[in-house]
Amino acid sequence: MKGIRALTIDKDNAPKWNPPSLDNVVDKKLDLVFQPFEEDLELQIKEQEENRWDGKYENSAYASLKVTE
């Protein structure tokens, strides 16, 4: 994020990373970022293929673009 900001907003091409290098990254911090979601936040995917797309198209913005002849 800081690299993007340095390029697009500040335009100084000098991101200030924290930690300043990958050598300073601690495993404990990585574990905080990459911990599993709680059960209710986990992505739910329907197991049967025929049910996976039910209602997805009909309830989307693309449904109004359907061409009728």
JSON list of N, CA and C in Angstrom, two decimals:
[
{"chain": "A", "resi": 1, "resn": "MET", "atom": "N", "xyz": [0.83, -1.18, 0.00]},
{"chain": "A", "resi": 1, "resn": "MET", "atom": "CA", "xyz": [0.00, 0.00, 0.00]},
{"chain": "A", "resi": 1, "resn": "MET", "atom": "C", "xyz": [0.88, 1.25, 0.00]},
{"chain": "A", "resi": 2, "resn": "LYS", "atom": "N", "xyz": [1.91, 1.24, 0.81]},
{"chain": "A", "resi": 2, "resn": "LYS", "atom": "CA", "xyz": [2.77, 2.42, 0.85]},
{"chain": "A", "resi": 2, "resn": "LYS", "atom": "C", "xyz": [3.52, 2.60, -0.45]},
{"chain": "A", "resi": 3, "resn": "GLY", "atom": "N", "xyz": [3.86, 1.51, -1.11]},
{"chain": "A", "resi": 3, "resn": "GLY", "atom": "CA", "xyz": [4.52, 1.61, -2.41]},
{"chain": "A", "resi": 3, "resn": "GLY", "atom": "C", "xyz": [3.61, 2.23, -3.45]},
{"chain": "A", "resi": 4, "resn": "ILE", "atom": "N", "xyz": [2.34, 1.86, -3.42]},
{"chain": "A", "resi": 4, "resn": "ILE", "atom": "CA", "xyz": [1.36, 2.44, -4.34]},
{"chain": "A", "resi": 4, "resn": "ILE", "atom": "C", "xyz": [1.18, 3.92, -4.05]},
{"chain": "A", "resi": 5, "resn": "ARG", "atom": "N", "xyz": [1.08, 4.27, -2.78]},
{"chain": "A", "resi": 5, "resn": "ARG", "atom": "CA", "xyz": [0.93, 5.67, -2.40]},
{"chain": "A", "resi": 5, "resn": "ARG", "atom": "C", "xyz": [2.14, 6.50, -2.86]},
{"chain": "A", "resi": 6, "resn": "ALA", "atom": "N", "xyz": [3.33, 5.95, -2.69]},
{"chain": "A", "resi": 6, "resn": "ALA", "atom": "CA", "xyz": [4.55, 6.67, -3.09]},
{"chain": "A", "resi": 6, "resn": "ALA", "atom": "C", "xyz": [4.57, 6.92, -4.59]},
{"chain": "A", "resi": 7, "resn": "LEU", "atom": "N", "xyz": [3.99, 6.01, -5.36]},
{"chain": "A", "resi": 7, "resn": "LEU", "atom": "CA", "xyz": [3.96, 6.17, -6.81]},
{"chain": "A", "resi": 7, "resn": "LEU", "atom": "C", "xyz": [2.83, 7.06, -7.30]},
{"chain": "A", "resi": 8, "resn": "THR", "atom": "N", "xyz": [1.63, 6.91, -6.71]},
{"chain": "A", "resi": 8, "resn": "THR", "atom": "CA", "xyz": [0.46, 7.59, -7.26]},
{"chain": "A", "resi": 8, "resn": "THR", "atom": "C", "xyz": [0.09, 8.89, -6.57]},
{"chain": "A", "resi": 9, "resn": "ILE", "atom": "N", "xyz": [0.30, 9.00, -5.27]},
{"chain": "A", "resi": 9, "resn": "ILE", "atom": "CA", "xyz": [-0.14, 10.19, -4.53]},
{"chain": "A", "resi": 9, "resn": "ILE", "atom": "C", "xyz": [1.04, 11.11, -4.25]},
{"chain": "A", "resi": 10, "resn": "ASP", "atom": "N", "xyz": [2.04, 10.61, -3.53]},
{"chain": "A", "resi": 10, "resn": "ASP", "atom": "CA", "xyz": [3.20, 11.44, -3.20]},
{"chain": "A", "resi": 10, "resn": "ASP", "atom": "C", "xyz": [4.11, 11.65, -4.41]},
{"chain": "A", "resi": 11, "resn": "LYS", "atom": "N", "xyz": [4.16, 10.65, -5.28]},
{"chain": "A", "resi": 11, "resn": "LYS", "atom": "CA", "xyz": [4.99, 10.67, -6.49]},
{"chain": "A", "resi": 11, "resn": "LYS", "atom": "C", "xyz": [6.46, 10.92, -6.20]},
{"chain": "A", "resi": 12, "resn": "ASP", "atom": "N", "xyz": [6.89, 10.51, -5.03]},
{"chain": "A", "resi": 12, "resn": "ASP", "atom": "CA", "xyz": [8.31, 10.68, -4.69]},
{"chain": "A", "resi": 12, "resn": "ASP", "atom": "C", "xyz": [9.10, 9.38, -4.88]},
{"chain": "A", "resi": 13, "resn": "ASN", "atom": "N", "xyz": [8.40, 8.30, -5.23]},
{"chain": "A", "resi": 13, "resn": "ASN", "atom": "CA", "xyz": [9.03, 6.99, -5.43]},
{"chain": "A", "resi": 13, "resn": "ASN", "atom": "C", "xyz": [9.88, 6.56, -4.24]},
{"chain": "A", "resi": 14, "resn": "ALA", "atom": "N", "xyz": [9.46, 6.96, -3.04]},
{"chain": "A", "resi": 14, "resn": "ALA", "atom": "CA", "xyz": [10.22, 6.61, -1.83]},
{"chain": "A", "resi": 14, "resn": "ALA", "atom": "C", "xyz": [9.28, 6.06, -0.76]},
{"chain": "A", "resi": 15, "resn": "PRO", "atom": "N", "xyz": [8.81, 4.81, -0.94]},
{"chain": "A", "resi": 15, "resn": "PRO", "atom": "CA", "xyz": [7.93, 4.25, 0.08]},
{"chain": "A", "resi": 15, "resn": "PRO", "atom": "C", "xyz": [8.68, 4.05, 1.39]},
{"chain": "A", "resi": 16, "resn": "LYS", "atom": "N", "xyz": [7.97, 4.22, 2.49]},
{"chain": "A", "resi": 16, "resn": "LYS", "atom": "CA", "xyz": [8.57, 4.03, 3.81]},
{"chain": "A", "resi": 16, "resn": "LYS", "atom": "C", "xyz": [7.93, 2.79, 4.43]},
{"chain": "A", "resi": 17, "resn": "TRP", "atom": "N", "xyz": [8.57, 1.65, 4.22]},
{"chain": "A", "resi": 17, "resn": "TRP", "atom": "CA", "xyz": [8.04, 0.38, 4.66]},
{"chain": "A", "resi": 17, "resn": "TRP", "atom": "C", "xyz": [8.28, 0.16, 6.14]},
{"chain": "A", "resi": 18, "resn": "ASN", "atom": "N", "xyz": [7.34, -0.55, 6.77]},
{"chain": "A", "resi": 18, "resn": "ASN", "atom": "CA", "xyz": [7.49, -0.92, 8.16]},
{"chain": "A", "resi": 18, "resn": "ASN", "atom": "C", "xyz": [7.07, -2.38, 8.29]},
{"chain": "A", "resi": 19, "resn": "PRO", "atom": "N", "xyz": [8.01, -3.27, 8.46]},
{"chain": "A", "resi": 19, "resn": "PRO", "atom": "CA", "xyz": [9.45, -3.14, 8.65]},
{"chain": "A", "resi": 19, "resn": "PRO", "atom": "C", "xyz": [10.14, -2.73, 7.35]},
{"chain": "A", "resi": 20, "resn": "PRO", "atom": "N", "xyz": [11.33, -2.18, 7.47]},
{"chain": "A", "resi": 20, "resn": "PRO", "atom": "CA", "xyz": [12.02, -1.64, 6.30]},
{"chain": "A", "resi": 20, "resn": "PRO", "atom": "C", "xyz": [12.51, -2.67, 5.28]},
{"chain": "A", "resi": 21, "resn": "SER", "atom": "N", "xyz": [12.63, -3.94, 5.67]},
{"chain": "A", "resi": 21, "resn": "SER", "atom": "CA", "xyz": [13.06, -4.98, 4.73]},
{"chain": "A", "resi": 21, "resn": "SER", "atom": "C", "xyz": [12.41, -6.30, 5.11]},
{"chain": "A", "resi": 22, "resn": "LEU", "atom": "N", "xyz": [12.44, -7.25, 4.17]},
{"chain": "A", "resi": 22, "resn": "LEU", "atom": "CA", "xyz": [11.87, -8.57, 4.45]},
{"chain": "A", "resi": 22, "resn": "LEU", "atom": "C", "xyz": [12.63, -9.31, 5.53]},
{"chain": "A", "resi": 23, "resn": "ASP", "atom": "N", "xyz": [13.88, -8.97, 5.70]},
{"chain": "A", "resi": 23, "resn": "ASP", "atom": "CA", "xyz": [14.68, -9.61, 6.75]},
{"chain": "A", "resi": 23, "resn": "ASP", "atom": "C", "xyz": [14.15, -9.28, 8.14]},
{"chain": "A", "resi": 24, "resn": "ASN", "atom": "N", "xyz": [13.43, -8.18, 8.27]},
{"chain": "A", "resi": 24, "resn": "ASN", "atom": "CA", "xyz": [12.90, -7.75, 9.56]},
{"chain": "A", "resi": 24, "resn": "ASN", "atom": "C", "xyz": [11.48, -8.23, 9.82]},
{"chain": "A", "resi": 25, "resn": "VAL", "atom": "N", "xyz": [10.90, -8.99, 8.90]},
{"chain": "A", "resi": 25, "resn": "VAL", "atom": "CA", "xyz": [9.55, -9.51, 9.08]},
{"chain": "A", "resi": 25, "resn": "VAL", "atom": "C", "xyz": [9.59, -10.64, 10.09]},
{"chain": "A", "resi": 26, "resn": "VAL", "atom": "N", "xyz": [8.71, -10.59, 11.07]},
{"chain": "A", "resi": 26, "resn": "VAL", "atom": "CA", "xyz": [8.67, -11.59, 12.14]},
{"chain": "A", "resi": 26, "resn": "VAL", "atom": "C", "xyz": [7.53, -12.58, 11.85]},
{"chain": "A", "resi": 27, "resn": "ASP", "atom": "N", "xyz": [7.79, -13.86, 12.04]},
{"chain": "A", "resi": 27, "resn": "ASP", "atom": "CA", "xyz": [6.79, -14.89, 11.79]},
{"chain": "A", "resi": 27, "resn": "ASP", "atom": "C", "xyz": [5.51, -14.65, 12.58]},
{"chain": "A", "resi": 28, "resn": "LYS", "atom": "N", "xyz": [5.63, -14.14, 13.78]},
{"chain": "A", "resi": 28, "resn": "LYS", "atom": "CA", "xyz": [4.46, -13.89, 14.62]},
{"chain": "A", "resi": 28, "resn": "LYS", "atom": "C", "xyz": [3.51, -12.89, 13.95]},
{"chain": "A", "resi": 29, "resn": "LYS", "atom": "N", "xyz": [4.05, -11.88, 13.30]},
{"chain": "A", "resi": 29, "resn": "LYS", "atom": "CA", "xyz": [3.22, -10.89, 12.58]},
{"chain": "A", "resi": 29, "resn": "LYS", "atom": "C", "xyz": [2.54, -11.54, 11.37]},
{"chain": "A", "resi": 30, "resn": "LEU", "atom": "N", "xyz": [3.27, -12.40, 10.67]},
{"chain": "A", "resi": 30, "resn": "LEU", "atom": "CA", "xyz": [2.68, -13.10, 9.53]},
{"chain": "A", "resi": 30, "resn": "LEU", "atom": "C", "xyz": [1.54, -14.00, 9.97]},
{"chain": "A", "resi": 31, "resn": "ASP", "atom": "N", "xyz": [1.70, -14.66, 11.10]},
{"chain": "A", "resi": 31, "resn": "ASP", "atom": "CA", "xyz": [0.65, -15.53, 11.62]},
{"chain": "A", "resi": 31, "resn": "ASP", "atom": "C", "xyz": [-0.62, -14.75, 11.92]},
{"chain": "A", "resi": 32, "resn": "LEU", "atom": "N", "xyz": [-0.49, -13.51, 12.36]},
{"chain": "A", "resi": 32, "resn": "LEU", "atom": "CA", "xyz": [-1.66, -12.67, 12.62]},
{"chain": "A", "resi": 32, "resn": "LEU", "atom": "C", "xyz": [-2.42, -12.37, 11.34]},
{"chain": "A", "resi": 33, "resn": "VAL", "atom": "N", "xyz": [-1.70, -12.16, 10.26]},
{"chain": "A", "resi": 33, "resn": "VAL", "atom": "CA", "xyz": [-2.32, -11.82, 8.98]},
{"chain": "A", "resi": 33, "resn": "VAL", "atom": "C", "xyz": [-2.95, -13.05, 8.34]},
{"chain": "A", "resi": 34, "resn": "PHE", "atom": "N", "xyz": [-2.29, -14.19, 8.42]},
{"chain": "A", "resi": 34, "resn": "PHE", "atom": "CA", "xyz": [-2.73, -15.38, 7.70]},
{"chain": "A", "resi": 34, "resn": "PHE", "atom": "C", "xyz": [-3.42, -16.41, 8.59]},
{"chain": "A", "resi": 35, "resn": "GLN", "atom": "N", "xyz": [-4.16, -15.98, 9.58]},
{"chain": "A", "resi": 35, "resn": "GLN", "atom": "CA", "xyz": [-4.89, -16.93, 10.40]},
{"chain": "A", "resi": 35, "resn": "GLN", "atom": "C", "xyz": [-6.23, -17.25, 9.72]},
{"chain": "A", "resi": 36, "resn": "PRO", "atom": "N", "xyz": [-6.77, -18.44, 9.97]},
{"chain": "A", "resi": 36, "resn": "PRO", "atom": "CA", "xyz": [-8.03, -18.82, 9.31]},
{"chain": "A", "resi": 36, "resn": "PRO", "atom": "C", "xyz": [-9.20, -17.97, 9.80]},
{"chain": "A", "resi": 37, "resn": "PHE", "atom": "N", "xyz": [-10.19, -17.84, 8.92]},
{"chain": "A", "resi": 37, "resn": "PHE", "atom": "CA", "xyz": [-11.41, -17.12, 9.27]},
{"chain": "A", "resi": 37, "resn": "PHE", "atom": "C", "xyz": [-12.22, -17.93, 10.28]},
{"chain": "A", "resi": 38, "resn": "GLU", "atom": "N", "xyz": [-13.07, -17.24, 11.03]},
{"chain": "A", "resi": 38, "resn": "GLU", "atom": "CA", "xyz": [-14.03, -17.93, 11.89]},
{"chain": "A", "resi": 38, "resn": "GLU", "atom": "C", "xyz": [-15.05, -18.62, 10.98]},
{"chain": "A", "resi": 39, "resn": "GLU", "atom": "N", "xyz": [-15.71, -19.62, 11.48]},
{"chain": "A", "resi": 39, "resn": "GLU", "atom": "CA", "xyz": [-16.63, -20.43, 10.68]},
{"chain": "A", "resi": 39, "resn": "GLU", "atom": "C", "xyz": [-17.69, -19.59, 9.96]},
{"chain": "A", "resi": 40, "resn": "ASP", "atom": "N", "xyz": [-18.28, -18.60, 10.64]},
{"chain": "A", "resi": 40, "resn": "ASP", "atom": "CA", "xyz": [-19.34, -17.81, 10.02]},
{"chain": "A", "resi": 40, "resn": "ASP", "atom": "C", "xyz": [-18.81, -16.83, 8.97]},
{"chain": "A", "resi": 41, "resn": "LEU", "atom": "N", "xyz": [-17.51, -16.57, 8.94]},
{"chain": "A", "resi": 41, "resn": "LEU", "atom": "CA", "xyz": [-16.92, -15.67, 7.95]},
{"chain": "A", "resi": 41, "resn": "LEU", "atom": "C", "xyz": [-16.28, -16.42, 6.78]},
{"chain": "A", "resi": 42, "resn": "GLU", "atom": "N", "xyz": [-16.18, -17.73, 6.91]},
{"chain": "A", "resi": 42, "resn": "GLU", "atom": "CA", "xyz": [-15.56, -18.54, 5.86]},
{"chain": "A", "resi": 42, "resn": "GLU", "atom": "C", "xyz": [-16.44, -18.52, 4.61]},
{"chain": "A", "resi": 43, "resn": "LEU", "atom": "N", "xyz": [-15.81, -18.50, 3.44]},
{"chain": "A", "resi": 43, "resn": "LEU", "atom": "CA", "xyz": [-16.53, -18.51, 2.17]},
{"chain": "A", "resi": 43, "resn": "LEU", "atom": "C", "xyz": [-17.33, -19.80, 2.04]},
{"chain": "A", "resi": 44, "resn": "GLN", "atom": "N", "xyz": [-18.62, -19.67, 1.77]},
{"chain": "A", "resi": 44, "resn": "GLN", "atom": "CA", "xyz": [-19.50, -20.83, 1.63]},
{"chain": "A", "resi": 44, "resn": "GLN", "atom": "C", "xyz": [-19.73, -21.10, 0.15]},
{"chain": "A", "resi": 45, "resn": "ILE", "atom": "N", "xyz": [-19.33, -22.25, -0.33]},
{"chain": "A", "resi": 45, "resn": "ILE", "atom": "CA", "xyz": [-19.51, -22.62, -1.73]},
{"chain": "A", "resi": 45, "resn": "ILE", "atom": "C", "xyz": [-20.43, -23.84, -1.77]},
{"chain": "A", "resi": 46, "resn": "LYS", "atom": "N", "xyz": [-21.49, -23.73, -2.55]},
{"chain": "A", "resi": 46, "resn": "LYS", "atom": "CA", "xyz": [-22.42, -24.85, -2.67]},
{"chain": "A", "resi": 46, "resn": "LYS", "atom": "C", "xyz": [-21.70, -26.01, -3.33]},
{"chain": "A", "resi": 47, "resn": "GLU", "atom": "N", "xyz": [-21.97, -27.21, -2.83]},
{"chain": "A", "resi": 47, "resn": "GLU", "atom": "CA", "xyz": [-21.23, -28.38, -3.30]},
{"chain": "A", "resi": 47, "resn": "GLU", "atom": "C", "xyz": [-21.76, -28.95, -4.60]},
{"chain": "A", "resi": 48, "resn": "GLN", "atom": "N", "xyz": [-23.06, -28.85, -4.84]},
{"chain": "A", "resi": 48, "resn": "GLN", "atom": "CA", "xyz": [-23.62, -29.41, -6.06]},
{"chain": "A", "resi": 48, "resn": "GLN", "atom": "C", "xyz": [-23.53, -28.38, -7.18]},
{"chain": "A", "resi": 49, "resn": "GLU", "atom": "N", "xyz": [-22.95, -28.77, -8.30]},
{"chain": "A", "resi": 49, "resn": "GLU", "atom": "CA", "xyz": [-22.69, -27.86, -9.41]},
{"chain": "A", "resi": 49, "resn": "GLU", "atom": "C", "xyz": [-23.96, -27.19, -9.92]},
{"chain": "A", "resi": 50, "resn": "GLU", "atom": "N", "xyz": [-25.07, -27.90, -9.98]},
{"chain": "A", "resi": 50, "resn": "GLU", "atom": "CA", "xyz": [-26.30, -27.32, -10.54]},
{"chain": "A", "resi": 50, "resn": "GLU", "atom": "C", "xyz": [-26.88, -26.20, -9.66]},
{"chain": "A", "resi": 51, "resn": "ASN", "atom": "N", "xyz": [-26.49, -26.14, -8.39]},
{"chain": "A", "resi": 51, "resn": "ASN", "atom": "CA", "xyz": [-27.00, -25.11, -7.49]},
{"chain": "A", "resi": 51, "resn": "ASN", "atom": "C", "xyz": [-26.06, -23.92, -7.32]},
{"chain": "A", "resi": 52, "resn": "ARG", "atom": "N", "xyz": [-24.87, -24.01, -7.85]},
{"chain": "A", "resi": 52, "resn": "ARG", "atom": "CA", "xyz": [-23.86, -22.99, -7.57]},
{"chain": "A", "resi": 52, "resn": "ARG", "atom": "C", "xyz": [-24.21, -21.62, -8.14]},
{"chain": "A", "resi": 53, "resn": "TRP", "atom": "N", "xyz": [-24.94, -21.57, -9.26]},
{"chain": "A", "resi": 53, "resn": "TRP", "atom": "CA", "xyz": [-25.20, -20.29, -9.91]},
{"chain": "A", "resi": 53, "resn": "TRP", "atom": "C", "xyz": [-26.66, -19.86, -9.80]},
{"chain": "A", "resi": 54, "resn": "ASP", "atom": "N", "xyz": [-27.48, -20.58, -9.06]},
{"chain": "A", "resi": 54, "resn": "ASP", "atom": "CA", "xyz": [-28.89, -20.21, -8.91]},
{"chain": "A", "resi": 54, "resn": "ASP", "atom": "C", "xyz": [-29.03, -18.79, -8.37]},
{"chain": "A", "resi": 55, "resn": "GLY", "atom": "N", "xyz": [-29.72, -17.93, -9.12]},
{"chain": "A", "resi": 55, "resn": "GLY", "atom": "CA", "xyz": [-30.02, -16.58, -8.67]},
{"chain": "A", "resi": 55, "resn": "GLY", "atom": "C", "xyz": [-28.88, -15.59, -8.82]},
{"chain": "A", "resi": 56, "resn": "LYS", "atom": "N", "xyz": [-27.70, -16.04, -9.20]},
{"chain": "A", "resi": 56, "resn": "LYS", "atom": "CA", "xyz": [-26.56, -15.12, -9.30]},
{"chain": "A", "resi": 56, "resn": "LYS", "atom": "C", "xyz": [-26.78, -14.11, -10.43]},
{"chain": "A", "resi": 57, "resn": "TYR", "atom": "N", "xyz": [-27.16, -14.59, -11.60]},
{"chain": "A", "resi": 57, "resn": "TYR", "atom": "CA", "xyz": [-27.35, -13.71, -12.75]},
{"chain": "A", "resi": 57, "resn": "TYR", "atom": "C", "xyz": [-28.62, -12.88, -12.59]},
{"chain": "A", "resi": 58, "resn": "GLU", "atom": "N", "xyz": [-29.70, -13.52, -12.18]},
{"chain": "A", "resi": 58, "resn": "GLU", "atom": "CA", "xyz": [-30.99, -12.85, -12.08]},
{"chain": "A", "resi": 58, "resn": "GLU", "atom": "C", "xyz": [-30.97, -11.70, -11.08]},
{"chain": "A", "resi": 59, "resn": "ASN", "atom": "N", "xyz": [-30.14, -11.79, -10.06]},
{"chain": "A", "resi": 59, "resn": "ASN", "atom": "CA", "xyz": [-30.07, -10.76, -9.02]},
{"chain": "A", "resi": 59, "resn": "ASN", "atom": "C", "xyz": [-28.89, -9.81, -9.21]},
{"chain": "A", "resi": 60, "resn": "SER", "atom": "N", "xyz": [-28.28, -9.83, -10.38]},
{"chain": "A", "resi": 60, "resn": "SER", "atom": "CA", "xyz": [-27.13, -8.96, -10.61]},
{"chain": "A", "resi": 60, "resn": "SER", "atom": "C", "xyz": [-27.51, -7.79, -11.52]},
{"chain": "A", "resi": 61, "resn": "ALA", "atom": "N", "xyz": [-26.60, -6.84, -11.66]},
{"chain": "A", "resi": 61, "resn": "ALA", "atom": "CA", "xyz": [-26.83, -5.69, -12.54]},
{"chain": "A", "resi": 61, "resn": "ALA", "atom": "C", "xyz": [-26.91, -6.12, -13.99]},
{"chain": "A", "resi": 62, "resn": "TYR", "atom": "N", "xyz": [-26.36, -7.27, -14.34]},
{"chain": "A", "resi": 62, "resn": "TYR", "atom": "CA", "xyz": [-26.36, -7.73, -15.72]},
{"chain": "A", "resi": 62, "resn": "TYR", "atom": "C", "xyz": [-27.72, -8.23, -16.18]},
{"chain": "A", "resi": 63, "resn": "ALA", "atom": "N", "xyz": [-28.58, -8.59, -15.27]},
{"chain": "A", "resi": 63, "resn": "ALA", "atom": "CA", "xyz": [-29.89, -9.10, -15.65]},
{"chain": "A", "resi": 63, "resn": "ALA", "atom": "C", "xyz": [-30.68, -8.05, -16.43]},
{"chain": "A", "resi": 64, "resn": "SER", "atom": "N", "xyz": [-30.53, -6.78, -16.10]},
{"chain": "A", "resi": 64, "resn": "SER", "atom": "CA", "xyz": [-31.26, -5.72, -16.80]},
{"chain": "A", "resi": 64, "resn": "SER", "atom": "C", "xyz": [-30.73, -5.49, -18.21]},
{"chain": "A", "resi": 65, "resn": "LEU", "atom": "N", "xyz": [-29.57, -6.03, -18.54]},
{"chain": "A", "resi": 65, "resn": "LEU", "atom": "CA", "xyz": [-28.98, -5.87, -19.86]},
{"chain": "A", "resi": 65, "resn": "LEU", "atom": "C", "xyz": [-29.39, -6.98, -20.82]},
{"chain": "A", "resi": 66, "resn": "LYS", "atom": "N", "xyz": [-30.19, -7.91, -20.35]},
{"chain": "A", "resi": 66, "resn": "LYS", "atom": "CA", "xyz": [-30.59, -9.06, -21.16]},
{"chain": "A", "resi": 66, "resn": "LYS", "atom": "C", "xyz": [-31.32, -8.60, -22.41]},
{"chain": "A", "resi": 67, "resn": "VAL", "atom": "N", "xyz": [-30.88, -9.09, -23.55]},
{"chain": "A", "resi": 67, "resn": "VAL", "atom": "CA", "xyz": [-31.48, -8.72, -24.83]},
{"chain": "A", "resi": 67, "resn": "VAL", "atom": "C", "xyz": [-32.69, -9.61, -25.06]},
{"chain": "A", "resi": 68, "resn": "THR", "atom": "N", "xyz": [-33.83, -8.99, -25.32]},
{"chain": "A", "resi": 68, "resn": "THR", "atom": "CA", "xyz": [-35.04, -9.75, -25.63]},
{"chain": "A", "resi": 68, "resn": "THR", "atom": "C", "xyz": [-35.40, -9.51, -27.08]},
{"chain": "A", "resi": 69, "resn": "GLU", "atom": "N", "xyz": [-35.81, -10.55, -27.75]},
{"chain": "A", "resi": 69, "resn": "GLU", "atom": "CA", "xyz": [-36.15, -10.42, -29.18]},
{"chain": "A", "resi": 69, "resn": "GLU", "atom": "C", "xyz": [-37.62, -10.51, -29.39]}
]
